[in-house]
Tab-separated table of C-alpha atoms (C1' of nucleotides) in Angstrom:
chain	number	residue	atom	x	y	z
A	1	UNK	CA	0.000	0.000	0.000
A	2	UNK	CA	1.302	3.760	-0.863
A	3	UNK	CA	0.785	6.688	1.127
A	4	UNK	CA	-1.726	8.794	-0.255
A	5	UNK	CA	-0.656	8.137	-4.244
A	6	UNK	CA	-0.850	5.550	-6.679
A	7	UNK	CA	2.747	3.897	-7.097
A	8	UNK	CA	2.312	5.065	-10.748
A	9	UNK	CA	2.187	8.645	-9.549
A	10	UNK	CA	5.338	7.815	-6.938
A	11	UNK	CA	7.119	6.940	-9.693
A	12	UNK	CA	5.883	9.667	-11.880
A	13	UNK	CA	6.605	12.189	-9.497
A	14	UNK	CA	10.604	11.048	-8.751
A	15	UNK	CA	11.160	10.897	-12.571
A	16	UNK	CA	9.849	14.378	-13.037
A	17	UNK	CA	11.964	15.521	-9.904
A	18	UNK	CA	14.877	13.521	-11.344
A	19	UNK	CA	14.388	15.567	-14.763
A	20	UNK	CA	14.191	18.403	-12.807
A	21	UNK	CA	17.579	17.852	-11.619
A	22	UNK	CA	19.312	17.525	-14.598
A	23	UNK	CA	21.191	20.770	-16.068
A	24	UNK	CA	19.170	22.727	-18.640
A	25	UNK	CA	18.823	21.221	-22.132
A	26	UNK	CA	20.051	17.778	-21.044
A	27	UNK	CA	17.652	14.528	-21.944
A	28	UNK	CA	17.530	11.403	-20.185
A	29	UNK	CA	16.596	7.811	-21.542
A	30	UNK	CA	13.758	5.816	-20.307
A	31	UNK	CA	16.522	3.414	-19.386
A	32	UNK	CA	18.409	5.851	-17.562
A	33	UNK	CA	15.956	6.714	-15.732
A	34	UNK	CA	14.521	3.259	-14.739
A	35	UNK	CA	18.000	2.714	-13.811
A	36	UNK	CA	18.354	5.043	-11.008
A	37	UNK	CA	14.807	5.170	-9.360
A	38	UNK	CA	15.507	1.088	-9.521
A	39	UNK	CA	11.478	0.242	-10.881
A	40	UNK	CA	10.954	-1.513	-14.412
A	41	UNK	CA	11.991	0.585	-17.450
A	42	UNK	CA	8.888	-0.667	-19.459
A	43	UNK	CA	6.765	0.421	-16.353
A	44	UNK	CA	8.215	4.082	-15.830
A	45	UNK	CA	8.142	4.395	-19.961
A	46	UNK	CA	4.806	3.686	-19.739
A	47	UNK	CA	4.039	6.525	-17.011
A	48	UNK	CA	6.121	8.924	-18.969
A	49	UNK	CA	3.894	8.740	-21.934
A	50	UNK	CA	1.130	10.019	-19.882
A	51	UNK	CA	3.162	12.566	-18.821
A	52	UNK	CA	4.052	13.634	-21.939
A	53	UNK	CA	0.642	13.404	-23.621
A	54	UNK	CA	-0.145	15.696	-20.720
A	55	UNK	CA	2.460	18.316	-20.987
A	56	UNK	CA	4.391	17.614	-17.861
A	57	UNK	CA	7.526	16.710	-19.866
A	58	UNK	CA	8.801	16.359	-23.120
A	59	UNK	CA	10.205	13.370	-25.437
A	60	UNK	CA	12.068	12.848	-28.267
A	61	UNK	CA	12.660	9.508	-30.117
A	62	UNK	CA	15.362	7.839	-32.268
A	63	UNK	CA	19.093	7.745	-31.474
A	64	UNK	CA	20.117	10.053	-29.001
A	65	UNK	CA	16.622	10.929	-27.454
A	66	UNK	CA	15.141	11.053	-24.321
A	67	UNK	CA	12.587	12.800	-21.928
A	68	UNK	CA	13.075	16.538	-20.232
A	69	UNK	CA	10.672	19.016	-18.506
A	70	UNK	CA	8.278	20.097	-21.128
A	71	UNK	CA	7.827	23.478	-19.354
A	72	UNK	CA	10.507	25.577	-17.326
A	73	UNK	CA	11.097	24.478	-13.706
A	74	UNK	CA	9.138	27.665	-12.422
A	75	UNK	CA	6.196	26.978	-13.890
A	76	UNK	CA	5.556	22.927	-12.751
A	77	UNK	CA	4.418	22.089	-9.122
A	78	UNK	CA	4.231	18.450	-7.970
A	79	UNK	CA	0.184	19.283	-7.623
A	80	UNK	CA	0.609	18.979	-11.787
A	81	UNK	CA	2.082	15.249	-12.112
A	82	UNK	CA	-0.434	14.166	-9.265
A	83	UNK	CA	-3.262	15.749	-11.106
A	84	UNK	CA	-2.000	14.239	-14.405
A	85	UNK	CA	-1.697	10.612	-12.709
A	86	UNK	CA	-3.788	9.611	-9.590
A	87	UNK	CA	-6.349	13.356	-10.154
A	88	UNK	CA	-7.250	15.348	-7.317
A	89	UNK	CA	-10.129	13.427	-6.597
A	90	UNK	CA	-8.747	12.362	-3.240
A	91	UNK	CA	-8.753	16.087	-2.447
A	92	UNK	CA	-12.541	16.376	-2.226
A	93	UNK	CA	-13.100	12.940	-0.731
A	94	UNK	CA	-13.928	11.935	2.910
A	95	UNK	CA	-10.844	10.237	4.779
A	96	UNK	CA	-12.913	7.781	6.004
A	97	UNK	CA	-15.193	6.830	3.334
A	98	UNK	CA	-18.413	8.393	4.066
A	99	UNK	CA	-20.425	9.323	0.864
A	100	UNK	CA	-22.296	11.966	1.735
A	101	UNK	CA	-19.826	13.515	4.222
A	102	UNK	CA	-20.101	17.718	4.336
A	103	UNK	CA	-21.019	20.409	6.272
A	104	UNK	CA	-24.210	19.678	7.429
A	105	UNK	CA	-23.299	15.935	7.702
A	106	UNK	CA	-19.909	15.908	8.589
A	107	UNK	CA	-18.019	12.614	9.884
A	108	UNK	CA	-16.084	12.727	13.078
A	109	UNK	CA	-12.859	14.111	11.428
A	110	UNK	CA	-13.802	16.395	8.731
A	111	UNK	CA	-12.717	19.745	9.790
A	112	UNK	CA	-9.469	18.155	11.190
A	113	UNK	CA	-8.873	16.365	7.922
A	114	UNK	CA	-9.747	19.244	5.709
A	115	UNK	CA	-7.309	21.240	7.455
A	116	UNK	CA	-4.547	18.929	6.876
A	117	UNK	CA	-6.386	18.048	3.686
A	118	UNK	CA	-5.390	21.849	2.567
A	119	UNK	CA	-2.070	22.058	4.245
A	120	UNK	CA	-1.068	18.338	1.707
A	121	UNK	CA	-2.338	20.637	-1.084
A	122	UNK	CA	-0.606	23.744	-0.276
A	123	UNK	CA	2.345	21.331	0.031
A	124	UNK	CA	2.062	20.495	-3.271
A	125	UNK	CA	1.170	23.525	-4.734
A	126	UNK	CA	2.971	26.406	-3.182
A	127	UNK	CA	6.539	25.413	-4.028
A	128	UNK	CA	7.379	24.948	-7.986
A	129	UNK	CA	10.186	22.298	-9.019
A	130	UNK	CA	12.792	25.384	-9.140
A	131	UNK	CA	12.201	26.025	-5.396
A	132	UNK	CA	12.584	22.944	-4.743
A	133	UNK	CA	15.912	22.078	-7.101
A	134	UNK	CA	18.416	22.278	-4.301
A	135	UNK	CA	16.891	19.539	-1.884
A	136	UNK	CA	15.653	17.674	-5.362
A	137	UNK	CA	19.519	17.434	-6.492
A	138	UNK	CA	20.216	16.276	-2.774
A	139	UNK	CA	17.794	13.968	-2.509
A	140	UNK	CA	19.235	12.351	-6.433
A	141	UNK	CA	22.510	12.114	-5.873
A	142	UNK	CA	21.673	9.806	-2.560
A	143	UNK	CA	19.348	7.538	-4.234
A	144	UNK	CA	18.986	4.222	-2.339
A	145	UNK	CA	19.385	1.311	-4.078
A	146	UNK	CA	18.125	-1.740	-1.914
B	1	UNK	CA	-8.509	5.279	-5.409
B	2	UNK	CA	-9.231	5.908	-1.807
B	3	UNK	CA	-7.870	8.758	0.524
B	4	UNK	CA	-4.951	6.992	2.732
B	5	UNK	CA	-6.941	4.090	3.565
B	6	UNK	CA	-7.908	0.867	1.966
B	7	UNK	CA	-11.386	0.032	0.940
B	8	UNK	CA	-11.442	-2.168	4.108
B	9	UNK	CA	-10.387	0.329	6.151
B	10	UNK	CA	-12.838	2.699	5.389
B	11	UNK	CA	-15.344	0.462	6.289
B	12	UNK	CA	-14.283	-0.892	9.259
B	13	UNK	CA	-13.497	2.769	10.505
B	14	UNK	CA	-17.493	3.268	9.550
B	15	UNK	CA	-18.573	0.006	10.932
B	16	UNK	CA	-16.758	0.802	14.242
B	17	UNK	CA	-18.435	4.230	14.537
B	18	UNK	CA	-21.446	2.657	13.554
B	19	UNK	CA	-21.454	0.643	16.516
B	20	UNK	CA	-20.105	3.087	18.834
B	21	UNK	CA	-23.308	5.227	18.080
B	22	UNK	CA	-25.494	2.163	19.686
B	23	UNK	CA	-26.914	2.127	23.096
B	24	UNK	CA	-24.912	0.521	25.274
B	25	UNK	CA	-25.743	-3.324	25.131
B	26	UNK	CA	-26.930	-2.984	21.636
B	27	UNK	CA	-26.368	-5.390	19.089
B	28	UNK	CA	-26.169	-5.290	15.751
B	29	UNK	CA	-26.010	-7.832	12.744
B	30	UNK	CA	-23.770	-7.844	9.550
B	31	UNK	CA	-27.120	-7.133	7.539
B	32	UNK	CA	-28.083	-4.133	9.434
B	33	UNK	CA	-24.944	-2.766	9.174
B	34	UNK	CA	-24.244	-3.619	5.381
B	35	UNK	CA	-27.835	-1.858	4.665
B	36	UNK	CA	-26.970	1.224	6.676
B	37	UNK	CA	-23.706	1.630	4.953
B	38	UNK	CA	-24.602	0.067	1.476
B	39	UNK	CA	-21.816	-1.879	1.263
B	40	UNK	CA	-22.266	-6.008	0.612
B	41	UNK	CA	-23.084	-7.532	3.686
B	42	UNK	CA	-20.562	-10.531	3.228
B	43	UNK	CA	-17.757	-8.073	2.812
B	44	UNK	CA	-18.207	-6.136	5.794
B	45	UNK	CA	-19.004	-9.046	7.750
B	46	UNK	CA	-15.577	-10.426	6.734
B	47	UNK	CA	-13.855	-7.006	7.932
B	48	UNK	CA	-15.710	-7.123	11.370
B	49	UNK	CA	-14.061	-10.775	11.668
B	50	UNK	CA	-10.726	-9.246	11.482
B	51	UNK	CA	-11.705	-6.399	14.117
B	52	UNK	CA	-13.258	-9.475	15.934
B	53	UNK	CA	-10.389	-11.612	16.371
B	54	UNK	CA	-8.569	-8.163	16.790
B	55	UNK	CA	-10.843	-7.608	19.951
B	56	UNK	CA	-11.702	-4.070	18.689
B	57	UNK	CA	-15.370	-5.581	18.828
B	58	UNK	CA	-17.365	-8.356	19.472
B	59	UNK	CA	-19.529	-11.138	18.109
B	60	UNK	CA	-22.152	-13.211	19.517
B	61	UNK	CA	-23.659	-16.275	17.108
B	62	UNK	CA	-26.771	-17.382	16.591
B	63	UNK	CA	-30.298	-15.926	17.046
B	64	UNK	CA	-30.417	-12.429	17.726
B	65	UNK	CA	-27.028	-12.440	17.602
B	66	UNK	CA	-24.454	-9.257	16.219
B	67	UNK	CA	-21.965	-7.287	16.767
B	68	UNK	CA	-20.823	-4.809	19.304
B	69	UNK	CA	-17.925	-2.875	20.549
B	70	UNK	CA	-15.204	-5.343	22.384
B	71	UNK	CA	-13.959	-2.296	24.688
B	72	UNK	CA	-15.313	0.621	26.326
B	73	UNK	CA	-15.550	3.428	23.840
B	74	UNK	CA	-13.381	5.542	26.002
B	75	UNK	CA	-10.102	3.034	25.141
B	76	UNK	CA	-10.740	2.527	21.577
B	77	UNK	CA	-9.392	5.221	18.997
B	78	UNK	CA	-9.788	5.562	15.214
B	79	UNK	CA	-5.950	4.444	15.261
B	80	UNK	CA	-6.445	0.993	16.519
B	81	UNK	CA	-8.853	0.128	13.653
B	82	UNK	CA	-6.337	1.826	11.234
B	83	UNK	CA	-3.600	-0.228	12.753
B	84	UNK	CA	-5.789	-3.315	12.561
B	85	UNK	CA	-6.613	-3.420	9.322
B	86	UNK	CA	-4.222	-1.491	7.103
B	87	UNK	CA	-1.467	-1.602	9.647
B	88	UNK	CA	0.674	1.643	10.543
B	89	UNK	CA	3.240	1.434	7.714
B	90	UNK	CA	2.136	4.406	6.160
B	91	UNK	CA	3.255	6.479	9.039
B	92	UNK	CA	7.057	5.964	8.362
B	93	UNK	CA	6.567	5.876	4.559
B	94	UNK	CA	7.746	8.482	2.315
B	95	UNK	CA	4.818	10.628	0.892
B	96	UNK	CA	7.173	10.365	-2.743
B	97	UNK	CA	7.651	6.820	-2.460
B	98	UNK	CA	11.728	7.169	-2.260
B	99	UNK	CA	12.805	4.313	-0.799
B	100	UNK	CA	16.078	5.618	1.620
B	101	UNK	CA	14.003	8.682	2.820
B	102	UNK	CA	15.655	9.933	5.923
B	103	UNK	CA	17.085	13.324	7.596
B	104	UNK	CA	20.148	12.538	5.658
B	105	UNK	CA	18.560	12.556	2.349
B	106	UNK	CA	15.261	14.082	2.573
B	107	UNK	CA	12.978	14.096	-0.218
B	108	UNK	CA	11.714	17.877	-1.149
B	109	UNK	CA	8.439	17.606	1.004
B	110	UNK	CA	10.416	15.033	3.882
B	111	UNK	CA	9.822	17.742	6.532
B	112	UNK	CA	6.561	19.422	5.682
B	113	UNK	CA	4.823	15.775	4.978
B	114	UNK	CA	6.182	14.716	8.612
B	115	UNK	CA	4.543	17.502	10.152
B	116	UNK	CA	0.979	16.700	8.156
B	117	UNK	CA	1.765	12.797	8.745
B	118	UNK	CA	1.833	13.170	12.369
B	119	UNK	CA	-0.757	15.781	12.681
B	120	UNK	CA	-2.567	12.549	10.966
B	121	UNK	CA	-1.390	9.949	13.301
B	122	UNK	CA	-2.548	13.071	15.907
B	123	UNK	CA	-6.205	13.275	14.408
B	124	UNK	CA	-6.585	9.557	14.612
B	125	UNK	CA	-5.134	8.811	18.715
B	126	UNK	CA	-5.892	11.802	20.546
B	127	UNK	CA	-10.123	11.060	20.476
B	128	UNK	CA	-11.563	8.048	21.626
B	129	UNK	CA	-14.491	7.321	20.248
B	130	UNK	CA	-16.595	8.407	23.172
B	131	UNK	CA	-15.367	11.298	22.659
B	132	UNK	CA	-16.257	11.362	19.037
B	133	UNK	CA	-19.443	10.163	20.311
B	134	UNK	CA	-22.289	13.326	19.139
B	135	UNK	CA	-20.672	13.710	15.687
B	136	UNK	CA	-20.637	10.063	15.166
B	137	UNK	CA	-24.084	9.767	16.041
B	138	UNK	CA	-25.256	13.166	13.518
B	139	UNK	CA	-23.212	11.347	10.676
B	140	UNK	CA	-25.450	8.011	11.686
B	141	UNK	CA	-28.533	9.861	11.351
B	142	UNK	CA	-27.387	11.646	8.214
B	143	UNK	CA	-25.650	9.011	5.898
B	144	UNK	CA	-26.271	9.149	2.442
B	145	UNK	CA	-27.349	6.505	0.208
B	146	UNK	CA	-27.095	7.058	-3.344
C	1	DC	C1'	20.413	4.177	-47.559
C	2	DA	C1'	20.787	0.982	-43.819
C	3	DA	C1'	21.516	0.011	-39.058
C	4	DA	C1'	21.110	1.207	-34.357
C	5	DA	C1'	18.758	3.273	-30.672
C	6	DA	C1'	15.190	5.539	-28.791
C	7	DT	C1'	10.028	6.533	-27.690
C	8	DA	C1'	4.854	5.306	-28.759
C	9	DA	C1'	1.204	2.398	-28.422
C	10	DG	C1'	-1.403	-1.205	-27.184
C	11	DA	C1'	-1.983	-6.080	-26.022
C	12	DC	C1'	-1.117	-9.185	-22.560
C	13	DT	C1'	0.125	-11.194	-17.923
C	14	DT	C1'	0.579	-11.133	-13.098
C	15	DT	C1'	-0.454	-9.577	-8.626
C	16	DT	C1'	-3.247	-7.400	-5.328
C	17	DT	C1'	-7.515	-5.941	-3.699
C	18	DT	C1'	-12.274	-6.311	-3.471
C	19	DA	C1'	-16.303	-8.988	-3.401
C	20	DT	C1'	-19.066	-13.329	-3.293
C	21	DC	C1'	-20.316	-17.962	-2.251
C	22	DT	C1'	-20.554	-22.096	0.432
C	23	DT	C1'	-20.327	-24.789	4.411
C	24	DA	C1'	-19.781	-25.188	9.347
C	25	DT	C1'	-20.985	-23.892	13.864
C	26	DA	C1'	-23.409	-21.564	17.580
C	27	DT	C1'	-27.652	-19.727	19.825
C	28	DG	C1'	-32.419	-18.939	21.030
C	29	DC	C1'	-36.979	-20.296	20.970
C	30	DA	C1'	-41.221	-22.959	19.969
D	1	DT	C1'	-35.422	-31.704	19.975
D	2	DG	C1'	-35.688	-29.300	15.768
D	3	DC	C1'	-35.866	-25.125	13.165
D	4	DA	C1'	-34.647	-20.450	12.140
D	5	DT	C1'	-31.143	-17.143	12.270
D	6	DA	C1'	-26.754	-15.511	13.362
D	7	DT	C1'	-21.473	-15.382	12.838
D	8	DA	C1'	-16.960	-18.035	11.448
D	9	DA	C1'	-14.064	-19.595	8.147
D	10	DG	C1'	-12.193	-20.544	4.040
D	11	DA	C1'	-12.588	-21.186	-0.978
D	12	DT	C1'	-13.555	-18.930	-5.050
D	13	DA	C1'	-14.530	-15.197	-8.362
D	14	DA	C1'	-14.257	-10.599	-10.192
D	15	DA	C1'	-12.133	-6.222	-10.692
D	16	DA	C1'	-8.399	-3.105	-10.457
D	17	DA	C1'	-3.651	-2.037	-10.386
D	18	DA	C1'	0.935	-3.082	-11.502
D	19	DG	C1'	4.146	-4.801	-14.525
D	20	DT	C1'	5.818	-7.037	-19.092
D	21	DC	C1'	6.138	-7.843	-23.895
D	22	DT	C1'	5.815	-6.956	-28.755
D	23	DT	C1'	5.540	-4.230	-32.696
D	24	DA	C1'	5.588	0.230	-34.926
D	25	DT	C1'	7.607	4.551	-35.659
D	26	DT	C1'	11.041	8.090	-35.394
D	27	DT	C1'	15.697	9.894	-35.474
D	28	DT	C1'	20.691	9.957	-35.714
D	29	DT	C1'	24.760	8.325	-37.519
D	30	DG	C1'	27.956	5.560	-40.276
DNA sequence: CAAAAATAAGACTTTTTTATCTTATATGCA
DNA sequence: TGCATATAAGATAAAAAAGTCTTATTTTTG
């Protein structure tokens, strides 16, 4: 079981931070990639598609090619590859299930979960991949192979 | 895709309240609760097994038989049902899905997710369920059925 | 132009989760 | 005692998610 996303938007979400950490104008390979977060290349190729179809990042085939951000580092939040991947349907959702769970209804943690509910968003939302680029390159270059 | 927790959880957390909402002494069978949280009878009467042998509730066979809460509703927590059924793993994962996630190489949201996570774990331990007690029984009165 | 290397696309397989079915066992009551 | 009505338990089925494979297409380079 994952945290709160879909392991196709974990994975989705460290290859976009690991293209993120590259230097301007340099591609990386789906193998490449695969490589270093250590999950299936066929399985993060697959995810990358989506995220190119969607914007997130860019590709180009034949010898030589590769993925890369598809818009500058300023302008992509990790909000954008969860939205792309998982939605932000668990955003709106009740934490424990209830279907009809809202004001006038509410279940026995709403207005503590919607406040940390916001505060997940916020996380995701207030900081673009440039902000976080320093702790990003960090975080790469200690990758943990098991 | 659910919030954080599994299908299972969800329900259990909803079966649990469901019960702690009773009278005390009341009993109630798989069928009554299935109905009153449209969910399939046999699959929430499998969950409350697990919360059964758990000794989060109790069971009583037979005729006029059911289920009811196994402790006082002032020692149970939302936690203990979490832990039950989807175990407390997701309370030292990384939000990311990085695999070495630690001080020494913190993914981008390590700190701010540890904050939410154990305002989470927080949310979850610091009510019992008696004192959860009025809201849980509004949301009782008030669940939806679509 | 041909070969090599890369992504694109979609079919397919496996695994996990969710849901259902069947049989056994326990209890209460006529 | 026998029947009706519960849960218990485990097998099975269905659905969803994760992962793999194959073929097509594109691009660079010799």
């Amino acid at each position: 079981m994952t945290v709160i996303f879909s392991k196709k938007c974990e994975i989705g979400l460290q290859a976009v931070l690991f293209l993120s950490a590259q230097e301007k104008g340099v591609m990386c390979n789906a193998g490449e990639i695969a490589d270093k977060l250590d999950v299936p290349k066929e399985f993060v190729s697959k995810i990358l598609q989506t995220l190119t179809s969607s914007g997130i990042i860019g590709s180009k085939k034949g010898n030589n090619g590769g993925f890369f951000l598809g818009q500058p580092a300023e302008q992509l939040r990790l909000i954008d590859i969860v939205s792309a991947i998982d939605g932000l349907k668990i955003f709106h959702k009740c934490v424990l299930g209830f279907a009809g769970c809202n004001m006038s209804a509410p279940c026995p943690v709403h207005d503590d979960w919607g406040k940390l509910r916001n505060e997940t968003y916020e996380m995701l939302s207030n900081s673009s991949l440039a902000d976080l680029r320093n702790q990003t390159i960090n975080k790469i270059n200690n990758l943990y192979k098991g």
